[in-house]
XYZ file of C-alpha atoms in Angstrom:
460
model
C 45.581 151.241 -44.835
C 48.937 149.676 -44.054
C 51.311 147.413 -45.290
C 50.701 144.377 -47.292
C 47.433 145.951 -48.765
C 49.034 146.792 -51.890
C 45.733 147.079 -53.357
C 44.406 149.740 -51.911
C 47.719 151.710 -52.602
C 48.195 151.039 -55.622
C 44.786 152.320 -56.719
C 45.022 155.370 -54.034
C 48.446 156.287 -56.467
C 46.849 155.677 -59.428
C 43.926 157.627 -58.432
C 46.313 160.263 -56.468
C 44.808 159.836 -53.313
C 47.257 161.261 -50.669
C 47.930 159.483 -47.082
C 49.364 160.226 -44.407
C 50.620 158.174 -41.222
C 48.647 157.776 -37.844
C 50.155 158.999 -34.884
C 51.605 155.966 -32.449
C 53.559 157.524 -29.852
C 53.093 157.428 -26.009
C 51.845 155.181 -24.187
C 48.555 152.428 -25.140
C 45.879 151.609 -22.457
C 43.783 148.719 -21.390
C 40.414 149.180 -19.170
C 39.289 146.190 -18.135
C 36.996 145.538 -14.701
C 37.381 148.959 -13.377
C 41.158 148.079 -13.617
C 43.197 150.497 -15.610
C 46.378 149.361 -17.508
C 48.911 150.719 -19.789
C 49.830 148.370 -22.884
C 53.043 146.194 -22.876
C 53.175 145.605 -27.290
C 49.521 144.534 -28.031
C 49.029 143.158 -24.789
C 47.722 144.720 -20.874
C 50.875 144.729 -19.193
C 51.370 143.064 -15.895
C 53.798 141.917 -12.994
C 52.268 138.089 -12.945
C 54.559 135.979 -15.018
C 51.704 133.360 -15.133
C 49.363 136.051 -16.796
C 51.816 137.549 -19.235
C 52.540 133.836 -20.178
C 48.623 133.409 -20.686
C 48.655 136.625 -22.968
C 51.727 135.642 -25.048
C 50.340 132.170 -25.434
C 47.066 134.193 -27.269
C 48.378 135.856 -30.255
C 51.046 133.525 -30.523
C 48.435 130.166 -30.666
C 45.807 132.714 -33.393
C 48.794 132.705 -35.979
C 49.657 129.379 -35.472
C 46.706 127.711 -35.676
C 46.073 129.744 -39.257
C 48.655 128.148 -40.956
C 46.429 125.577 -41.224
C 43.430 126.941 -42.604
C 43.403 127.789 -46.576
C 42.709 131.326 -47.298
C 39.982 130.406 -50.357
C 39.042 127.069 -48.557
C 38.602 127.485 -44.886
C 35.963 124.693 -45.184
C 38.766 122.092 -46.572
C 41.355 121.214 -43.552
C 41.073 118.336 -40.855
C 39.806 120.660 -38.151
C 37.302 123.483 -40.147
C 34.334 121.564 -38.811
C 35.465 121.509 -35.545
C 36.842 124.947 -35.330
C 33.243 126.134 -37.323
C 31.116 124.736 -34.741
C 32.924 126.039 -31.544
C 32.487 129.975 -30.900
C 35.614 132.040 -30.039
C 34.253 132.416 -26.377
C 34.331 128.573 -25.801
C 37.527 128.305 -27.235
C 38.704 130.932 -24.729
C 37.153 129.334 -22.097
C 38.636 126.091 -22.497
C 42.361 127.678 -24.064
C 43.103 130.170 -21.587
C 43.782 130.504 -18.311
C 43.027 133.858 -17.162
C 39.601 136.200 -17.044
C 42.094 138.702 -18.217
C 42.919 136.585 -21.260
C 39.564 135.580 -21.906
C 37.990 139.204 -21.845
C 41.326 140.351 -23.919
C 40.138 138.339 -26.565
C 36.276 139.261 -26.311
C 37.708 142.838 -26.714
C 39.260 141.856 -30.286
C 36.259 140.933 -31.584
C 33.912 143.585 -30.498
C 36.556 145.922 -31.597
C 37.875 143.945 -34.558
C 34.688 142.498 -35.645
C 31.563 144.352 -34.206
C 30.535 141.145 -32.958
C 30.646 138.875 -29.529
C 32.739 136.413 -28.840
C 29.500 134.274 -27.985
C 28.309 135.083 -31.348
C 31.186 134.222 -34.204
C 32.799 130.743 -35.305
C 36.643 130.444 -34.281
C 37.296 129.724 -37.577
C 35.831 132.702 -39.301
C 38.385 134.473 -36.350
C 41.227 132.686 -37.412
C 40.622 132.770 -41.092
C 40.077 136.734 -40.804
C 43.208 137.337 -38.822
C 45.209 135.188 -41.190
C 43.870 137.152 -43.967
C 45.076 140.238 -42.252
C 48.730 138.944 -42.452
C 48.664 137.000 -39.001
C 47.625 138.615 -35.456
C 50.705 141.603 -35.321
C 50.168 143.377 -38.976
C 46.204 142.615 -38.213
C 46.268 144.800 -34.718
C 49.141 147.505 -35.009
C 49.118 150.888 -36.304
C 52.675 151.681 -37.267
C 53.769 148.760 -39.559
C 50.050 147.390 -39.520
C 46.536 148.261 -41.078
C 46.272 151.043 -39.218
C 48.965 152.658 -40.123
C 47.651 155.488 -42.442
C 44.982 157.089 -43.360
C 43.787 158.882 -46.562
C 44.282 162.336 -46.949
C 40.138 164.000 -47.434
C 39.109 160.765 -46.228
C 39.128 157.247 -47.946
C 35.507 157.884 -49.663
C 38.101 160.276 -51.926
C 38.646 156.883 -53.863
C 35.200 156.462 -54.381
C 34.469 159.790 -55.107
C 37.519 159.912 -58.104
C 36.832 156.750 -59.633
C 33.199 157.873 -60.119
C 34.752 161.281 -62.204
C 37.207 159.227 -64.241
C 34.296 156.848 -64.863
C 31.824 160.258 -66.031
C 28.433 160.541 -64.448
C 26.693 158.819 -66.953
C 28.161 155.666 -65.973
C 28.012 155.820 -62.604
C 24.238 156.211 -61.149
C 23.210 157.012 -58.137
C 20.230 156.754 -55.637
C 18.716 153.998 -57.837
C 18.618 151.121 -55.649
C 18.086 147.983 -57.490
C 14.949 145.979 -56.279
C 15.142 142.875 -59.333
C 17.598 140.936 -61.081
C 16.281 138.928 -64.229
C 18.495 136.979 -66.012
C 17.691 134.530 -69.336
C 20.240 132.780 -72.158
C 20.587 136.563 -73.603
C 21.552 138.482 -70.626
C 20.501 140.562 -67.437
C 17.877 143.087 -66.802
C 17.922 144.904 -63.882
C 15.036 147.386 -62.335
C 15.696 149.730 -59.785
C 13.319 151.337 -56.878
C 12.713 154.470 -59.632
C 11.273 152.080 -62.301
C 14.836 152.597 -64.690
C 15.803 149.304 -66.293
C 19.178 148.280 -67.761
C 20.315 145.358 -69.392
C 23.718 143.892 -69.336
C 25.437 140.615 -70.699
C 26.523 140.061 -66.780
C 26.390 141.343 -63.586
C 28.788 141.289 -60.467
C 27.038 141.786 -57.221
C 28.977 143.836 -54.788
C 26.917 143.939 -51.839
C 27.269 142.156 -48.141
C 25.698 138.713 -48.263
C 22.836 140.064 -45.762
C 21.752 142.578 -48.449
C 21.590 140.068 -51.260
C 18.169 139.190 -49.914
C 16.918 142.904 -50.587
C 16.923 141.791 -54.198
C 14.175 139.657 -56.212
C 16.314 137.268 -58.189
C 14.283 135.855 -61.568
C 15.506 132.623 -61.686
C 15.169 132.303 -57.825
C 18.978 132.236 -56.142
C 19.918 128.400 -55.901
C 18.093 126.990 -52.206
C 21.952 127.089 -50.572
C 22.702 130.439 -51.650
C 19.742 131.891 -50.438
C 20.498 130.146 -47.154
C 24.167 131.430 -46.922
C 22.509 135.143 -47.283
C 20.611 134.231 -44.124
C 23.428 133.080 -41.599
C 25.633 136.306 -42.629
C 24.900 138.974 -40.391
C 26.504 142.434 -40.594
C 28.376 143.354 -37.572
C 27.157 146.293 -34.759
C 28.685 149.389 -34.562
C 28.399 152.656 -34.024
C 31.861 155.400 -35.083
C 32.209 158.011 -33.108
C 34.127 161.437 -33.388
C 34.844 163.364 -30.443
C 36.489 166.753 -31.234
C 38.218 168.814 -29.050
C 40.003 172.552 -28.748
C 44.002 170.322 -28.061
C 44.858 166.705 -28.126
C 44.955 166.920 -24.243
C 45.896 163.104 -24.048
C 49.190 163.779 -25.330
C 50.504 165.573 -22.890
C 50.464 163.007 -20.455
C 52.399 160.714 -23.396
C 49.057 158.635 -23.938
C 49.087 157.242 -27.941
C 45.210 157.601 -27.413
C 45.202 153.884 -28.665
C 42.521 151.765 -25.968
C 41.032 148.780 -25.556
C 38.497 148.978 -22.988
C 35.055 147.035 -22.281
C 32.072 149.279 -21.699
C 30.638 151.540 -23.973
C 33.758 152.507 -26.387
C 35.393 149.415 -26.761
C 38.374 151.074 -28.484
C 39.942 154.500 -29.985
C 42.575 155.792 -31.676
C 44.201 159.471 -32.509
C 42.710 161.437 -35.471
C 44.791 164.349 -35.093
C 44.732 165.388 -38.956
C 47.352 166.969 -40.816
C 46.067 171.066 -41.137
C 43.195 170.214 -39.319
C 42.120 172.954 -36.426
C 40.406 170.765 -33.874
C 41.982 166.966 -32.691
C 39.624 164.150 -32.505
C 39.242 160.937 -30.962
C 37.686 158.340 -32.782
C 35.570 156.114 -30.546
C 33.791 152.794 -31.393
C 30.900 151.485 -30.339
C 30.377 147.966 -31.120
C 28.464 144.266 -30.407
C 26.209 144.485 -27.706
C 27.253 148.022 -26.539
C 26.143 149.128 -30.032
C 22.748 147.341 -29.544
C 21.944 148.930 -26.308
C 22.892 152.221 -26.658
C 21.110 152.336 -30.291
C 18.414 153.645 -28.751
C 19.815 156.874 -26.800
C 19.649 160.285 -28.439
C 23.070 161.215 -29.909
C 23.814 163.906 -27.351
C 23.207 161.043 -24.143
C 25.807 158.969 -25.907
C 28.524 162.349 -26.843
C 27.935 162.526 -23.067
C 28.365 158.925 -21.874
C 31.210 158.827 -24.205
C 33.089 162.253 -22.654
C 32.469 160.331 -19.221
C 34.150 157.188 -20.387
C 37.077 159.143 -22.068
C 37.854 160.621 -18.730
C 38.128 157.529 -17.138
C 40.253 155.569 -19.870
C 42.812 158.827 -20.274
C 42.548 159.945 -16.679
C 41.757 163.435 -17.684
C 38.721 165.858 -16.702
C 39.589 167.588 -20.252
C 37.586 164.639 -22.046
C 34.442 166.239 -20.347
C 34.418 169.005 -22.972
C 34.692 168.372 -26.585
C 34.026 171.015 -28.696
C 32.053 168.777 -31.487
C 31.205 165.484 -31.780
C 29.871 163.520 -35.113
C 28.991 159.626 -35.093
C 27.571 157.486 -37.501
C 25.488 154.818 -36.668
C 25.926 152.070 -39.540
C 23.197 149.639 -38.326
C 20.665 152.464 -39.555
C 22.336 152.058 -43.339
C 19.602 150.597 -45.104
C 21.487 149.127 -47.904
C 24.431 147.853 -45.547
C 23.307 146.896 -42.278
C 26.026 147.379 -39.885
C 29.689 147.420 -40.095
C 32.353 147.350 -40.926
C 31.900 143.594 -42.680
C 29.665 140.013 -42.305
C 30.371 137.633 -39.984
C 29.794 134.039 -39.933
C 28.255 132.593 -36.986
C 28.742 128.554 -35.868
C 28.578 126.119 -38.622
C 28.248 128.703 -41.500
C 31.694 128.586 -43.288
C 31.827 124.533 -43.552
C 27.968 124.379 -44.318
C 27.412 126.712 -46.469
C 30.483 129.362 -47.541
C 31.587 127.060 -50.129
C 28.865 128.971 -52.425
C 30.197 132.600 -51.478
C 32.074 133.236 -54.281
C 30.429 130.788 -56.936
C 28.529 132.390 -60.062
C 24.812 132.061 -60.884
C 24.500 131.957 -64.568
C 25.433 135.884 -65.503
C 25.603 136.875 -62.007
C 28.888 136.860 -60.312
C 29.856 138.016 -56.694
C 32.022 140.571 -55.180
C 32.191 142.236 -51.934
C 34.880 142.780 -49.453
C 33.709 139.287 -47.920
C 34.541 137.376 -50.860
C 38.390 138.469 -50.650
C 41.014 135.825 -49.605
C 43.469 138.592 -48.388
C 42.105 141.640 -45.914
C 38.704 140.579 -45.984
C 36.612 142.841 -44.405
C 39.070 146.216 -45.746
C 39.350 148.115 -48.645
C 42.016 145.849 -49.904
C 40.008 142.774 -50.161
C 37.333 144.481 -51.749
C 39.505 145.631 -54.641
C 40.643 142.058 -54.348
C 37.508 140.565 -54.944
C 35.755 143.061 -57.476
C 38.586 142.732 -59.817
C 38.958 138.900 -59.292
C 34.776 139.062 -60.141
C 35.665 141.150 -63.436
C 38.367 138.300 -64.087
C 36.008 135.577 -63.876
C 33.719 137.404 -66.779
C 36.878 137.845 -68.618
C 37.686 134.232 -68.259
C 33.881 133.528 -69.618
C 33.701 135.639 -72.448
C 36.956 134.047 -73.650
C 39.440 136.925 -73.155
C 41.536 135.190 -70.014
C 42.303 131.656 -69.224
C 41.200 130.547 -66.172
C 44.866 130.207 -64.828
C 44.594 134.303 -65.044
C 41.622 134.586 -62.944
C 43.239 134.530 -59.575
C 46.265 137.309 -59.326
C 48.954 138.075 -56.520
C 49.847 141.588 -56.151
C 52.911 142.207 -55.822
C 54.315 143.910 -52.837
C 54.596 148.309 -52.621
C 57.872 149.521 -52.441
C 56.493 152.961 -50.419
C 54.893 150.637 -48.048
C 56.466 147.876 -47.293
C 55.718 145.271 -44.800
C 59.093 145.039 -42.534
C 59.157 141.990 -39.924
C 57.754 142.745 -36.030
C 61.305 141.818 -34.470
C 59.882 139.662 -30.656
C 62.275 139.596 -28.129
C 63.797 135.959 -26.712
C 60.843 135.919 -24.381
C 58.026 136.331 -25.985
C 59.246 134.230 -28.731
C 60.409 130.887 -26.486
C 58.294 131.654 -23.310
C 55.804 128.863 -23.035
C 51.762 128.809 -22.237
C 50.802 128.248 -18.665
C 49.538 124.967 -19.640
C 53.164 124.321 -21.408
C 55.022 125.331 -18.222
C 53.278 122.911 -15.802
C 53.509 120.189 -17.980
C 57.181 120.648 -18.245
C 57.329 121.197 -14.080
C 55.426 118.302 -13.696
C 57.759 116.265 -15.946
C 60.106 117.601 -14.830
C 59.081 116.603 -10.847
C 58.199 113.135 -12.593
C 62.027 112.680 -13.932
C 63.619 113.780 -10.761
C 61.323 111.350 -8.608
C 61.908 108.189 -10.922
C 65.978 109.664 -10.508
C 66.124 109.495 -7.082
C 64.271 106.050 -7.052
C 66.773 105.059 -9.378
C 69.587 105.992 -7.194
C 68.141 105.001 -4.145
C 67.632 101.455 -5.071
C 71.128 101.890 -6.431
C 72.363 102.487 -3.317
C 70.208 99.836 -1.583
C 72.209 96.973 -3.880
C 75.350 98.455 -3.358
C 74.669 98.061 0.579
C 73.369 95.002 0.395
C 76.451 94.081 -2.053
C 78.915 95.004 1.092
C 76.648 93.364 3.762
């Protein structure tokens, strides 16, 4: 959690659901290539001003081209079609100059993502960052969404709002298999046999799992597709515990973005806890082909990797290590949200969030704001109760839809950009204005030349 999800904290405080900050001090790494490199911001740092210009001209080009895509409409804006059908690895290709760059920006979505750059529509990238409060509050820990954690772990939310709600209200291990709807209402069955019956229903669950469900009338023939082309992303969290936070004492934040097997971590150095972990991702295609390994091959693949990225022979014995593989959940799929691949959001999205008689959607990928996070799914589930309000006649519809406003305990303070990375150009920029440049001093010295040709000629 960070700032600008003032969802999530205002329901952690009402709920009284502690946090506490992650640690962000030392020194951030980038692996990339067999090439090891500390962090300069949110970017590999490096001595070629062509490079750095390549990097800037990244995160600076994601926020501005999503001011132009609306948050509840990505499908409604001159370039959504184009943007939809182009995948954020040809956009790369073509956009940037550098491998660096390019693999840079591969790493963001197998860490940000759990998917490939191959595999995902630029403009589901754009829209998500944008969503995320633009590229800087989307990737940083202190001042970002990463900067805190909850205090017992986030499922503490979960686990309270169930008691408040009583246990006869909230049922568990009862998946439901049907959904039946008629003029009267909704019955639902479940994999025990139980049925319930409802006046509506809000459906919470990832688009992929929608499809788990028999629907009686059958779901509308391009809502059934959308379920379809929205795959769950591929990762695998890791914990890797250890006696001391060894990384620390060489001033390392723990915070890396690598390629290989982990393609980033961060510090989980609780509060009162005894042992320091490292929390270690596995996602996109590393996920996929390490699925298959038992979990001590990949604890030990992982300890390898770790001494590599922090330089440190310490890495090579943890004291514990947990993971959890999320493509196994059979009721999710994969983590941590859907993704749309080419052509999805302008073909078919516009259905995502649209009711089917009694049955209404919800689901952290129906949010406008931090899809994908806790925040948008409080977003969405009580913009889903909303829309019932609206149709039993208790709301207008202008009520539906509600800002919230911003935290005072966490508030979102500006990311202050020094001159240069704010007015350094692209490398693309730069040579265009050299070679005007070269073009304006060769048509001046024409100029004067043939100047001074009629002035001679003039004496003469």
């Amino acid at each position: 959690m960070g700032p600008t999800q003032d969802r999530v904290y205002r329901l952690s405080k009402e709920l009284g659901v502690e946090n506490f900050r992650c640690y962000d001090e030392g020194i951030a790494i980038a692996y990339n290539r067999g090439k090891w490199r500390t962090m300069a911001g949110l970017c590999p740092d490096t001595w070629n001003p062509f490079l750095y210009m390549d990097l800037n001209h990244f995160w600076h080009l994601v926020d501005e081209m999503g001011k132009k895509i609306p948050m509840d409409r990505p499908w409604d804006f001159p370039e959504a079609e184009e943007w939809d059908n182009m995948t954020v690895k040809e956009w790369a290709d073509k956009t940037f100059w550098f491998q660096l760059t390019k693999d840079f920006v591969a790493v963001q979505c197998t860490l940000g993502f759990c998917a490939e750059n191959k595999d995902m529509s630029l403009l589901y990238f754009l829209w998500y960052i944008k969503g995320g409060s633009g590229y800087l509050r989307f990737s940083s820990t202190e001042n970002g969404a990463q900067e805190r954690k909850f205090v017992g772990g986030s499922h503490q939310i979960s686990l309270t709002m169930a008691d408040r709600l009583g246990e006869e209200r909230v049922l568990l291990s009862k998946p439901v298999t049907e959904i039946a709807q008629d003029a009267d209402g909704v019955t639902v069955t479940t994999a025990t046999g139980d049925i319930y019956k409802s006046k509506y229903i809000i459906a919470a669950l990832p688009p992929a799992m929608l499809n788990k469900i028999t629907y009686t009338p059958s779901l509308p023939a391009l809502r059934n597709q959308l379920n379809q082309r929205y795959p769950m992303g591929s990762v695998i969290k890791t914990m890797m515990y250890y006696d001391r936070p060894f990384w620390r004492d060489s001033n390392y934040s723990c915070l890396v973005l690598a390629d290989g097997i982990i393609c980033g971590t961060q510090d989980d150095c609780k509060p009162g806890s005894k042992y320091p972990a490292i929390i270690g991702f596995i996602g996109g295609d590393a996920a996929r082909e390490t699925c298959h390994l038992t979990k001590d091959e990949r604890r030990d693949l992982i300890a390898r990797r770790y001494a590599t990225l922090l330089k440190n022979d310490a890495a090579l014995k943890p004291v514990f290590y947990v993971e959890k593989n999320w493509m196994e959940e059979p009721y999710i799929g994969g983590g941590y949200v859907g993704y749309t691949p080419p052509g999805v959001i302008t073909k078919y999205c516009k259905v995502l969030r649209e009711p089917i008689g009694r049955l209404y959607f919800a689901g952290t990928e129906t949010a406008t704001k931090w899809s994908g996070y806790m925040d948008g799914a409080i977003q969405a589930g009580e913009r889903a109760a909303r829309e019932i309000l609206h149709a039993i006649g208790k709301i207008s519809k202008d009520d539906v839809w509600q800002e919230e406003p911003e935290s005072k305990d966490m508030p979102a303070l500006p990311f202050e950009e020094s001159f240069l990375e704010r007015n350094i150009p692209s490398v693309s920029g730069f040579l265009r204005f050299v070679r005007t440049s070269l073009m304006l001093t060769a048509i001046g010295g024409a100029i004067w030349l043939k100047r001074d040709m009629i002035q001679n000629l003039v004496k003469i």
